[in-house]
Coordinates of C-alpha atoms and ligand atoms in Angstrom, one line a residue:
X1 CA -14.6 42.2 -5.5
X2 CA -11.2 43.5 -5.6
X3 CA -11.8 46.0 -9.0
X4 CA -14.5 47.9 -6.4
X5 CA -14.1 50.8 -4.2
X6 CA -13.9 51.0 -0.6
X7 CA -17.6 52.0 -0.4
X8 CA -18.8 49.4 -2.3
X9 CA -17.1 46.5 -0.6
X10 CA -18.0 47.7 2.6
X11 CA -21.6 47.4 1.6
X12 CA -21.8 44.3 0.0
X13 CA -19.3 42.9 2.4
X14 CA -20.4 38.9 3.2
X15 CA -24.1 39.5 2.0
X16 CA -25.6 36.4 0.9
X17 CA -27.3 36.4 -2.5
X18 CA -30.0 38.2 -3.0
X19 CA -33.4 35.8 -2.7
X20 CA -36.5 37.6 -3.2
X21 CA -38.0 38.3 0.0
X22 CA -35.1 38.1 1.8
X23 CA -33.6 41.2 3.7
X24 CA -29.6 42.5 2.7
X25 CA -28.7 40.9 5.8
X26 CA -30.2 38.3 7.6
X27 CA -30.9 38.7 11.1
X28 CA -28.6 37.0 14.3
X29 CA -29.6 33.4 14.4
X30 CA -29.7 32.8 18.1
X31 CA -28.9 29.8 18.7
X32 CA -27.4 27.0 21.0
X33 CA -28.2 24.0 19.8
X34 CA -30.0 23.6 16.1
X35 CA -32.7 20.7 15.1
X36 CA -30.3 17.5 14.2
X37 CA -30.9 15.3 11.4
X38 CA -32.0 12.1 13.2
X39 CA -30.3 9.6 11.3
X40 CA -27.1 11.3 10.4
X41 CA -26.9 14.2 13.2
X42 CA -24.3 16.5 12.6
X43 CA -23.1 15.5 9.3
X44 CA -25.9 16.7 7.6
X45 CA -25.9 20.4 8.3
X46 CA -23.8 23.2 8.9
X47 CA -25.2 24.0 11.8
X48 CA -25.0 21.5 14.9
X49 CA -24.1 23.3 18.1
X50 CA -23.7 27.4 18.6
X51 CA -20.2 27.0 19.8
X52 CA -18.5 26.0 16.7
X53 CA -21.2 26.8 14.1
X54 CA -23.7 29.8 14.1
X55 CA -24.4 31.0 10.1
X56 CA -24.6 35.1 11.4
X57 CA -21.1 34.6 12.8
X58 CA -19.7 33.1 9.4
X59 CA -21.5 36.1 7.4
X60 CA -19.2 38.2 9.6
X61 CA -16.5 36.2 8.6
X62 CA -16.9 36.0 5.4
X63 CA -16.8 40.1 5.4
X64 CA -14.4 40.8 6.9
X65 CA -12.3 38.3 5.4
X66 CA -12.8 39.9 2.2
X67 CA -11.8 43.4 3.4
X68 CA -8.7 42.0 4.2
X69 CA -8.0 39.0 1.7
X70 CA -7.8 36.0 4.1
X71 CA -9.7 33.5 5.9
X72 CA -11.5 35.1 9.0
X73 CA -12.4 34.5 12.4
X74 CA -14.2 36.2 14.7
X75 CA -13.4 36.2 18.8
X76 CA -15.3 37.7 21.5
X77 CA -13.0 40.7 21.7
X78 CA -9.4 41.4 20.3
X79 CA -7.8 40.0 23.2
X80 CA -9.4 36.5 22.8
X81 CA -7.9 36.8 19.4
X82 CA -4.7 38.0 20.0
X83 CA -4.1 35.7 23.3
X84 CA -6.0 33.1 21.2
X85 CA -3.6 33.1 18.4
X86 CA -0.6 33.4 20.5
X87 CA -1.7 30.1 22.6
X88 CA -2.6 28.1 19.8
X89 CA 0.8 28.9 18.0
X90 CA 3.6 29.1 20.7
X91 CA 4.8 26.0 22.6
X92 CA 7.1 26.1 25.4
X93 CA 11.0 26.9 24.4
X94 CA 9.3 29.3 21.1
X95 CA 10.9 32.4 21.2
X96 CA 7.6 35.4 19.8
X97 CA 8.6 39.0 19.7
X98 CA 6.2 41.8 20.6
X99 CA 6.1 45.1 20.6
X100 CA 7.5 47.2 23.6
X101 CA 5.2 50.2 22.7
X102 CA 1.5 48.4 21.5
X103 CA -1.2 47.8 23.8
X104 CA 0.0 47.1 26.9
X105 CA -2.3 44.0 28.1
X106 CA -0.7 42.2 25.6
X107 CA 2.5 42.6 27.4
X108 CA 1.3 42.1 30.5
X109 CA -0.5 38.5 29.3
X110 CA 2.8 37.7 27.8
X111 CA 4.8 38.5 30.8
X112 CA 2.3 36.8 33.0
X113 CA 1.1 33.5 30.9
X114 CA 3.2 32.9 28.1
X115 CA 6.4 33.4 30.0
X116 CA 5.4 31.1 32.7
X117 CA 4.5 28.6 30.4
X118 CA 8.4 28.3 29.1
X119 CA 7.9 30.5 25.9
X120 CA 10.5 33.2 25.6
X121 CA 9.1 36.9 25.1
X122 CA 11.4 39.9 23.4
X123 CA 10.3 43.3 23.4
X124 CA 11.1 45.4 20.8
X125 CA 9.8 48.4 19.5
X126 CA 8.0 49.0 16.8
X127 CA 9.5 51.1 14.8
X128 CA 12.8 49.3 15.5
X129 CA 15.6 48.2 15.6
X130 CA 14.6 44.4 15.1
X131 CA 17.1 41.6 16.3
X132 CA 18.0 39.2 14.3
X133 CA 14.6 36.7 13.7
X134 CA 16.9 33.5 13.9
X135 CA 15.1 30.8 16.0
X136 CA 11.9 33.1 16.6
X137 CA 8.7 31.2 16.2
X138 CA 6.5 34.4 15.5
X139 CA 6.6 38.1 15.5
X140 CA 3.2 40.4 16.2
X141 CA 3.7 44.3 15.4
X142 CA 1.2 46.7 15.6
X143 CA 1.4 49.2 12.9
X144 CA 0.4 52.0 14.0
X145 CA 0.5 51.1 17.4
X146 CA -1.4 52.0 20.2
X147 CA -1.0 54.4 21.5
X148 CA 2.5 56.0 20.0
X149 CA 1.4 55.6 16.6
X150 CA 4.9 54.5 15.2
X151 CA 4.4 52.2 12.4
X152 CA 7.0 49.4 10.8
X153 CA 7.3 48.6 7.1
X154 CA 5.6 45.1 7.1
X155 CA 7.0 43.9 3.8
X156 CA 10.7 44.2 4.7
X157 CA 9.9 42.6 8.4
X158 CA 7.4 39.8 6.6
X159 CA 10.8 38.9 4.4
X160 CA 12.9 38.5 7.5
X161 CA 10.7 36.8 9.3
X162 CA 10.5 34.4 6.6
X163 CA 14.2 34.6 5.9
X164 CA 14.3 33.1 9.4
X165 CA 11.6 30.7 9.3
X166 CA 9.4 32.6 11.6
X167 CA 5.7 33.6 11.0
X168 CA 4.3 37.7 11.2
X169 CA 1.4 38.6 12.5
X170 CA 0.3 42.4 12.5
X171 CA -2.2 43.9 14.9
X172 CA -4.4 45.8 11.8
X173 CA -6.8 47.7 14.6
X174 CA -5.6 51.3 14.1
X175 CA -5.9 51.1 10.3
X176 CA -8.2 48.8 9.6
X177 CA -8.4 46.6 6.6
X178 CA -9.6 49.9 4.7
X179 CA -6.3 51.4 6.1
X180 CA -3.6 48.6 5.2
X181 CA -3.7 44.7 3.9
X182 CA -1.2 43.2 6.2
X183 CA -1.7 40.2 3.9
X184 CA -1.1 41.7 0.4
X185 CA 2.1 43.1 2.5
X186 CA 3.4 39.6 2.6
X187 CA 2.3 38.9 6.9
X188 CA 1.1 35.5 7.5
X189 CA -1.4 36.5 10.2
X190 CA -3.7 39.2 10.2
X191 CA -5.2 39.9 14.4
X192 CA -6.9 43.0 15.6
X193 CA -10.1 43.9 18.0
X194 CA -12.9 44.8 15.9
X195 CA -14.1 46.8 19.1
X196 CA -12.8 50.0 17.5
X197 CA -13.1 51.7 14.2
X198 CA -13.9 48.3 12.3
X199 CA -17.6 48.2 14.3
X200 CA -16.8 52.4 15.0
X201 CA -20.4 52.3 17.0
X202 CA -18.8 52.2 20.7
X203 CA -21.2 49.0 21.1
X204 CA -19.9 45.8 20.9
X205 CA -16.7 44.2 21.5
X206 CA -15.2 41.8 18.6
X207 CA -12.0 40.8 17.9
X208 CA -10.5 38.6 14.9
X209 CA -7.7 36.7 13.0
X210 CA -7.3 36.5 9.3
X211 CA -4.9 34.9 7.2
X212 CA -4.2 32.9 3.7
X213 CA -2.6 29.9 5.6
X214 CA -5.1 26.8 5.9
X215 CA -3.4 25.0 8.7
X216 CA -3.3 28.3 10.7
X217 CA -6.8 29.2 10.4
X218 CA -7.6 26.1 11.6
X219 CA -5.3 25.7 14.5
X220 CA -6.8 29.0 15.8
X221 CA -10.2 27.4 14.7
X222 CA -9.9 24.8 17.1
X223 CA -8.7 26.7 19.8
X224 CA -11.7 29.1 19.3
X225 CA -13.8 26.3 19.5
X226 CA -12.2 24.2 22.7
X227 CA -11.9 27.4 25.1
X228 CA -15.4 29.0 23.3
X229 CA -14.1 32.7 22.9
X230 CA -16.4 33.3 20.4
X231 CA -18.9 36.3 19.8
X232 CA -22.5 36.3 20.2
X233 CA -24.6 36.3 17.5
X234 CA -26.5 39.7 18.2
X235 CA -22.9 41.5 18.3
X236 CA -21.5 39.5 15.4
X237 CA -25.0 40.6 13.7
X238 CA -24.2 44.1 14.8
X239 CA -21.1 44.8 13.4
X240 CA -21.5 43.1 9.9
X241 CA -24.4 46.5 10.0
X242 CA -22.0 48.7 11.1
X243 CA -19.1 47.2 8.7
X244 CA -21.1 48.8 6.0
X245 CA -20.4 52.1 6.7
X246 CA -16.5 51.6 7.4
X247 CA -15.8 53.5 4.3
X248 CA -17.1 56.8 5.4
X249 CA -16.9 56.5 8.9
X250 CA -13.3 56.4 8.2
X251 CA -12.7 59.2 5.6
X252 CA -14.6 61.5 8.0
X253 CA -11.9 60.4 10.6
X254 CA -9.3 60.9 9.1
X255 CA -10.4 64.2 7.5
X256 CA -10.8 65.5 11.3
X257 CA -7.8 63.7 12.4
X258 CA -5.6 65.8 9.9
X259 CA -7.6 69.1 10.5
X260 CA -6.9 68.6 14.6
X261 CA -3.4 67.4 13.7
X262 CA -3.0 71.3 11.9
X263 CA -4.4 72.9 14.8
X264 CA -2.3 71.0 17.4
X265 CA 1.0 71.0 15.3
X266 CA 0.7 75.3 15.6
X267 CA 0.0 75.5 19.0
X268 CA 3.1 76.2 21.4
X269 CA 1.2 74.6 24.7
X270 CA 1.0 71.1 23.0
X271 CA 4.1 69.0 22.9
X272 CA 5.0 65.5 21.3
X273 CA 1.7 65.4 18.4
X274 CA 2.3 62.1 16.2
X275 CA -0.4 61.5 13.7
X276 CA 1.1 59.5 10.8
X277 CA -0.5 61.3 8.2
X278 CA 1.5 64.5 8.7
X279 CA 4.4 65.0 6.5
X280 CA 6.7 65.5 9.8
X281 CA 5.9 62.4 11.5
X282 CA 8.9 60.5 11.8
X283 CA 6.5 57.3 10.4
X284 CA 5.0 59.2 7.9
X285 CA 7.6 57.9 4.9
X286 CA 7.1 54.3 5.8
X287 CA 3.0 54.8 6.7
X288 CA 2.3 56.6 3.4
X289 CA 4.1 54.0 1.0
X290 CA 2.4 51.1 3.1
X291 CA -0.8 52.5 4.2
X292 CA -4.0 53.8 1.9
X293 CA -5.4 55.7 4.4
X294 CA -4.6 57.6 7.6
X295 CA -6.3 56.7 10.8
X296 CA -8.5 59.4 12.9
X297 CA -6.5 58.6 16.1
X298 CA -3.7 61.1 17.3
X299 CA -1.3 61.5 20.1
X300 CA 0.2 64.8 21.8
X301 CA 1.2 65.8 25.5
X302 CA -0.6 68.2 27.4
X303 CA 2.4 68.6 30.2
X304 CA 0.1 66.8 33.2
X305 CA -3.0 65.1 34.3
X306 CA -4.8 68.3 35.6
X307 CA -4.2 70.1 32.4
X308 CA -5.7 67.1 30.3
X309 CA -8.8 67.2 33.0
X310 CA -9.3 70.5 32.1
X311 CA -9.2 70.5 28.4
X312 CA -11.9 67.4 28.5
X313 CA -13.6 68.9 31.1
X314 CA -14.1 72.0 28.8
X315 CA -15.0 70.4 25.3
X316 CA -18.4 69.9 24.5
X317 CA -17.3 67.8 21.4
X318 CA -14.6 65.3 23.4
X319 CA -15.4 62.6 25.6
X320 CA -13.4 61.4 28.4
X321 CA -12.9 57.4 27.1
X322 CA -10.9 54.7 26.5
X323 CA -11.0 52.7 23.5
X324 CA -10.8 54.7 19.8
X325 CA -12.2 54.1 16.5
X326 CA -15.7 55.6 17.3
X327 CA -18.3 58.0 16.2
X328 CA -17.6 60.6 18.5
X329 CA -14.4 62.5 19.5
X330 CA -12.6 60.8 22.5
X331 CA -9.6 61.6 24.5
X332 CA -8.1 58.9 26.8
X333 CA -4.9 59.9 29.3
X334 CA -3.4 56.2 29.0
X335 CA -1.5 56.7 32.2
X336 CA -4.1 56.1 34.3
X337 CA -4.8 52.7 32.8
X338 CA -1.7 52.1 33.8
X339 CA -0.1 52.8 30.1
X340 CA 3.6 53.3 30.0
X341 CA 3.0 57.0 28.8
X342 CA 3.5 60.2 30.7
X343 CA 1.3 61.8 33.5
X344 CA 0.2 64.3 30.2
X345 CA -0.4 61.9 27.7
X346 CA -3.6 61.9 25.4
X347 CA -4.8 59.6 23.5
X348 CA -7.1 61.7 21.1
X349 CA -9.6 59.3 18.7
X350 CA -11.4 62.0 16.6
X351 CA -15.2 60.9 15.5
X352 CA -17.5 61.8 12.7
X353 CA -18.2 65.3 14.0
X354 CA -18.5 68.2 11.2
X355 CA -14.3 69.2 10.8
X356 CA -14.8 73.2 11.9
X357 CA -16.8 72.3 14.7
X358 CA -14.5 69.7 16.4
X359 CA -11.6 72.0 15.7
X360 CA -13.3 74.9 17.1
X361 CA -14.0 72.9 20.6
X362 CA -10.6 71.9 20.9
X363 CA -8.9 75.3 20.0
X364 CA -11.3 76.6 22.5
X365 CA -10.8 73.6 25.4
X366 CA -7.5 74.1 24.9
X367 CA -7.9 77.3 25.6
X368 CA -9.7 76.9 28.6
X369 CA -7.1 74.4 29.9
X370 CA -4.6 76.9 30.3
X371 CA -1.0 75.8 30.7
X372 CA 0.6 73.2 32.1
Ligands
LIG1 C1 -4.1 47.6 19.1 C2 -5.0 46.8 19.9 N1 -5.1 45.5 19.9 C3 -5.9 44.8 20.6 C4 -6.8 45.4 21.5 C5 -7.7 44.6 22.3 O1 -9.0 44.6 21.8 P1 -10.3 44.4 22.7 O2 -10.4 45.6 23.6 O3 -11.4 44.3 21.7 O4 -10.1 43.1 23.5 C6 -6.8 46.8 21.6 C7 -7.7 47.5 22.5 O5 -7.6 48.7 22.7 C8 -5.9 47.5 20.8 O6 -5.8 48.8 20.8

């Protein structure tokens, strides 16, 4: 389905063939155990036990594999894929770099699990500069990543990696498979949390790998299935419906996102905007000759934590909440998750509102904030 559009292969996205009398998309199979063939058991279906197999979840799969042009798997959230895919690949003495400025957990897990279990962790960030890869076993960027919104130019890092024998994985959740093809890019892994704009419905939380490599897919397969991280059948169900509409959930987003980015860029009581879309970003050369489209998420300073209060507390249009990649307009300070940000730091995720009137409640919150 590659000659398509975006819109078309987000609706048709893992549907089965049509069948007359059969809906577009099947409903969740709930499931734990299925009816075994009594002779042969589990040979003779697909279906034998919900852990490994469940037929909604492989639909899902089967999407958003497409989008992205790999194999797919689907975890209970992005961190059961991420942490997933880094267990199942790193053994004790690897060496895996990770970004010093993507979302933080991942550090901390690193810090806290993989460096206690003898595997050497590097920080670096993402827009560089990049050590030499000799004698690393894998390197995860995010591009963009969350929450600065540099980006790296996957192709060039994919050929060092390999150069150096080591394997890339890139966190696609800002962009979304819509947004990049980390794959066609030349990385070997493809890992994000479907939580945000992939499902864009604030409902579920999903997370997944995707990749071309056979024995990869199935190492992280049988991890999946021998700790169980996998998603329920409901949710799965749930975001193959909302996948469908990825295409213009995401062009409204980023419409917004570039309209708030204008208003914010002219204002003199907003500090530090990145938004890679805008020509002035420093990651706008490499994100517009890598990406093919923008994301709706944006970052600026509002100078401190009462002032960002304020300008939430005043929007009618912008939610105070974590997370991005949803229907409506939210703002998250990162530093009180902890986030390695500062005190006026926001986190700005801009929705599917109507562009003048999300502009309008921000000029005006803004407004109402005061200064710093
Ligand atoms: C870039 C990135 N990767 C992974 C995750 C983890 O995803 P989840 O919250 O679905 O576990 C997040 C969550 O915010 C994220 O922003």
């Amino acid at each position: 389905m590659t000659d398509l559009g975006d819109g078309t292969r987000c609706v048709r996205a893992g549907l089965p063939e049509p069948a007359p009398g059969d809906p577009f998309l099947p409903g969740p199979v709930l499931a734990a155990p299925y009816h075994l063939d009594p002779w042969q058991g589990p040979a003779a279906s697909p279906n034998g036990y919900g852990r490994p197999d469940n037929p909604t979840r492989r639909l899902l799969e089967a999407a958003v594999g497409e989008l992205e042009g790999g194999e797919c798997r689907v975890f209970a959230s992005g961190q059961a894929a991420i942490t997933g895919v880094l267990l199942a690949l790193l053994r004790p003495g690897d060496t895996v770099l990770l970004p010093s400025d993507g979302y933080f957990p991942v550090r901390s897990f690193a810090t806290d699990v993989l460096g206690t279990m003898g595997v050497r962790v590097v920080f670096v960030p993402t827009a560089g500069p990049y050590p030499s890869l000799d004698g690393v076993r894998l390197v995860l960027v995010e591009t963009p990543a969350n929450p600065g919104l540099d980006v790296v130019d996957v192709a060039v890092l994919a050929e060092q990696a390999h150069a150096a024998g080591a394997l890339l994985a890139v966190d696609n959740t800002t962009a979304t498979p819509l947004g990049q093809r980390p794959l066609d890019l030349g990385a070997d892994l493809v890992v994000a949390s479907g939580t945000k704009a992939l499902t864009g419905h604030s409902d579920l939380l999903l997370g997944y790998l995707a990749s071309r490599n056979t024995e990869l897919v199935e190492a992280v397969t049988l991890w999946r299935t021998t700790t169980g991280s996998v998603p329920g059948a409901f949710d799965a169900w749930l975001a193959h419906r909302s996948l469908a509409t990825l295409d213009l959930r995401l062009a409204r987003q980023s419409a917004n996102a570039a309209a708030v980015a204008d208003l914010l860029a002219a204002r003199a009581d907003v500090s530090g905007l990145r938004w890679p879309g805008r020509p002035d970003d420093p990651a706008y050369a490499v994100a517009s000759a890598q990406m093919r489209r923008m994301p709706g998420v944006l970052s600026f300073d509002l100078g401190d934590a009462d002032r960002v209060s304020r300008f939430v507390e005043a929007a009618r249009l912008v939610a105070a909440a974590t997370s991005f990649g949803g229907l409506h307009t939210t703002a998250d300070r990162r530093a009180q998750w902890g986030d390695d940000t500062s005190p006026g730091f926001v986190r700005l995720s801009c929705g599917v509102e109507d562009t003048p009137d999300l502009v309008a409640d921000i000029a005006a919150a803004l407004d109402a904030a005061g200064e710093a």
